[in-house]
Amino acid sequence: MTIEELGDDDALAVTALWAEVGLTRPWNDPESDYRRSLNGPTSTVLGLREGSVLVGTVMVGHDGHRGWVYYLAVKTDRQRRGHGRQLMTAAEEWLRRQGAVKIQLMVRRDNIAALRFYERIGFEEGDVAVLARWLKT
Ligand SMILES: CC(C)(COP(=O)(O)OP(=O)(O)OC[C@H]1O[C@@H](n2cnc3c(N)ncnc32)[C@H](O)[C@@H]1OP(=O)(O)O)[C@@H](O)C(=O)NCCC(=O)NCCS
């Protein structure tokens, strides 16, 4: 098992994994999300591989103030074996190296399994509202 920064050639496997575990949404193009993260100077996607199989991913980015995590995914038949925790540890290490002092993420309220997972690995819900607006022209 290795965790490393992924590259352009992994796009197909990554987007297939995200679809498999239900992380894709009609209003987001997963391949664009992937490539944008790879191309940004302060973001990347880490992948957990077992041989040639991509078992998990986590997208990380440092915005200059905080570190953010997106697209944490573990293949359905490999879940509950500690890989999600391993990926989050790798994400934290990557963000520390970038100078981030706090790690944040957003979870859909109906994703109860993910909320339980994050609670189990030490995350707490903050008393904040998340506001957003599209920047499309
Ligand atoms: C969330 C996800 C990444 C967790 O990965 P995982 O490899 O199954 O998690 P781990 O095996 O590392 O679990 C770490 C701890 O969380 C616990 N945990 C994991 N899923 C849990 C669940 N559904 N309910 C309760 N506890 C859970 C584990 O028991 C483990 O506890 P322990 O260390 O005390 O034994 C995985 O379930 C997944 O890919 N889900 C679909 C995609 C998703 O929702 N991603 C998050 C988007 S915000």
Coordinates of C-alpha atoms and ligand atoms in Angstrom, one line a residue:
M1 CA 0.0 0.0 0.0
T2 CA 1.3 3.4 -0.9
I3 CA -0.1 6.9 -0.7
E4 CA 1.2 9.4 -3.2
E5 CA 0.2 12.4 -5.2
L6 CA -1.7 11.3 -8.3
G7 CA -1.2 12.5 -11.8
D8 CA -3.0 13.2 -15.2
D9 CA -2.9 9.5 -16.1
D10 CA -5.1 8.6 -13.0
A11 CA -8.1 10.7 -14.1
L12 CA -10.2 7.8 -15.3
A13 CA -9.6 5.6 -12.2
V14 CA -10.2 8.6 -9.9
T15 CA -13.5 9.7 -11.4
A16 CA -14.7 6.0 -11.6
L17 CA -13.9 5.7 -7.8
W18 CA -15.8 8.9 -7.0
A19 CA -18.8 7.7 -9.0
E20 CA -18.7 4.3 -7.3
V21 CA -18.9 5.8 -3.8
G22 CA -21.5 8.4 -4.7
L23 CA -19.4 11.6 -4.5
T24 CA -20.3 12.9 -8.0
R25 CA -23.1 15.5 -8.5
P26 CA -24.7 16.6 -11.7
W27 CA -23.6 20.2 -11.2
N28 CA -19.9 19.2 -10.8
D29 CA -17.7 17.8 -13.5
P30 CA -15.5 15.4 -11.6
E31 CA -12.7 15.3 -14.2
S32 CA -12.5 19.2 -14.2
D33 CA -12.4 19.2 -10.4
Y34 CA -9.6 16.6 -10.5
R35 CA -7.5 18.4 -13.1
R36 CA -8.0 21.8 -11.4
S37 CA -6.7 20.4 -8.1
L38 CA -3.7 18.9 -9.8
N39 CA -2.8 22.0 -11.6
G40 CA -3.2 24.4 -8.7
P41 CA 0.0 25.4 -6.9
T42 CA -1.4 24.7 -3.4
S43 CA -3.6 21.7 -4.0
T44 CA -3.4 18.1 -5.0
V45 CA -5.1 14.7 -4.9
L46 CA -3.5 11.9 -2.9
G47 CA -4.2 8.3 -3.8
L48 CA -3.9 5.1 -2.0
R49 CA -2.8 2.2 -4.2
E50 CA -2.6 -1.5 -3.7
G51 CA -0.6 -2.7 -6.7
S52 CA -2.2 -1.2 -9.7
V53 CA -5.6 -0.7 -8.0
L54 CA -6.6 2.8 -6.8
V55 CA -8.2 2.0 -3.5
G56 CA -8.8 5.6 -2.2
T57 CA -8.3 9.3 -2.7
V58 CA -8.4 12.5 -0.9
M59 CA -8.2 16.0 -2.4
V60 CA -6.3 18.6 -0.3
G61 CA -5.8 22.3 -0.7
H62 CA -4.3 25.1 1.4
D63 CA -6.0 28.5 0.9
G64 CA -3.3 30.5 2.8
H65 CA -5.3 30.3 6.0
R66 CA -6.7 26.9 6.4
G67 CA -6.4 23.5 4.9
W68 CA -9.4 21.9 3.1
V69 CA -10.3 18.3 2.3
Y70 CA -12.6 17.1 -0.5
Y71 CA -13.3 13.9 -2.3
L72 CA -12.3 11.5 0.5
A73 CA -13.2 8.1 -1.0
V74 CA -12.4 4.5 -0.3
K75 CA -13.5 1.7 -2.7
T76 CA -16.7 0.2 -1.4
D77 CA -15.2 -3.3 -1.0
R78 CA -12.2 -1.9 0.9
Q79 CA -14.0 0.2 3.4
R80 CA -13.8 -0.3 7.2
R81 CA -10.2 -1.4 7.1
G82 CA -8.5 1.8 8.2
H83 CA -7.8 3.3 4.7
G84 CA -10.0 6.3 5.3
R85 CA -8.1 7.1 8.4
Q86 CA -4.7 6.6 6.6
L87 CA -5.8 9.0 3.8
M88 CA -6.8 11.6 6.3
T89 CA -3.5 11.3 8.1
A90 CA -1.7 11.7 4.8
A91 CA -3.9 14.8 4.0
E92 CA -3.0 16.3 7.4
E93 CA 0.7 15.7 6.8
W94 CA 0.5 17.3 3.4
L95 CA -1.3 20.3 4.8
R96 CA 1.2 20.7 7.6
R97 CA 4.0 20.8 5.1
Q98 CA 2.1 23.6 3.3
G99 CA 2.0 25.6 6.6
A100 CA -1.7 25.0 7.4
V101 CA -2.6 25.0 11.1
K102 CA -6.2 23.8 10.8
I103 CA -8.0 21.3 8.6
Q104 CA -11.6 21.7 7.6
L105 CA -14.1 19.9 5.4
M106 CA -17.8 19.9 4.5
V107 CA -20.1 16.9 4.7
R108 CA -23.6 16.7 3.4
R109 CA -26.0 16.5 6.3
D110 CA -27.5 13.3 5.0
N111 CA -24.2 11.5 4.8
I112 CA -24.5 10.0 8.3
A113 CA -21.8 7.3 7.7
A114 CA -19.2 10.0 6.8
L115 CA -20.2 12.1 9.8
R116 CA -19.7 9.1 12.1
F117 CA -16.3 8.4 10.4
Y118 CA -15.1 12.0 10.9
E119 CA -16.3 12.1 14.5
R120 CA -14.4 8.8 15.1
I121 CA -11.2 10.3 13.8
G122 CA -11.5 13.4 16.0
F123 CA -13.4 16.0 13.9
E124 CA -16.0 18.3 15.6
E125 CA -18.8 20.2 14.0
G126 CA -18.3 24.0 14.2
D127 CA -21.2 26.4 14.8
V128 CA -20.9 28.0 11.4
A129 CA -23.1 28.4 8.3
V130 CA -21.5 27.6 5.0
L131 CA -22.3 30.2 2.4
A132 CA -21.6 29.9 -1.3
R133 CA -22.1 31.5 -4.7
W134 CA -21.1 30.3 -8.1
L135 CA -18.5 32.4 -9.9
K136 CA -19.5 31.3 -13.4
T137 CA -19.9 34.1 -16.0
Ligands
LIG1 C1 -16.0 7.8 4.7 C2 -15.0 6.8 4.2 C3 -13.9 7.5 3.4 C4 -14.4 6.1 5.4 O1 -13.4 5.2 5.0 P1 -13.1 3.8 5.7 O2 -11.8 3.3 5.1 O3 -14.3 2.9 5.6 O4 -12.8 4.3 7.2 P2 -11.8 3.6 8.3 O5 -11.9 2.1 8.1 O6 -10.5 4.3 8.2 O7 -12.5 4.0 9.6 C5 -11.9 4.8 10.6 C6 -12.7 4.8 11.9 O8 -14.0 5.3 11.6 C7 -15.0 4.3 11.9 N1 -16.1 4.3 10.8 C8 -15.9 4.3 9.5 N2 -17.1 4.3 8.9 C9 -18.0 4.4 9.9 C10 -19.5 4.4 9.9 N3 -20.2 4.3 8.8 N4 -20.1 4.4 11.1 C11 -19.4 4.5 12.3 N5 -18.0 4.4 12.3 C12 -17.4 4.4 11.1 C13 -14.3 3.0 11.8 O9 -14.9 2.0 12.6 C14 -12.9 3.3 12.4 O10 -13.0 3.4 13.8 P3 -11.8 2.7 14.6 O11 -10.5 3.3 14.1 O12 -12.1 3.1 16.0 O13 -11.8 1.3 14.4 C15 -15.7 5.7 3.3 O14 -16.8 5.1 4.0 C16 -16.2 6.2 2.0 O15 -15.5 6.3 1.0 N6 -17.5 6.7 1.9 C17 -18.1 7.1 0.7 C18 -17.6 8.5 0.3 C19 -17.9 9.6 1.3 O16 -19.0 9.7 1.8 N7 -16.8 10.3 1.6 C20 -16.8 11.5 2.5 C21 -17.3 12.7 1.8 S1 -17.4 14.1 2.9

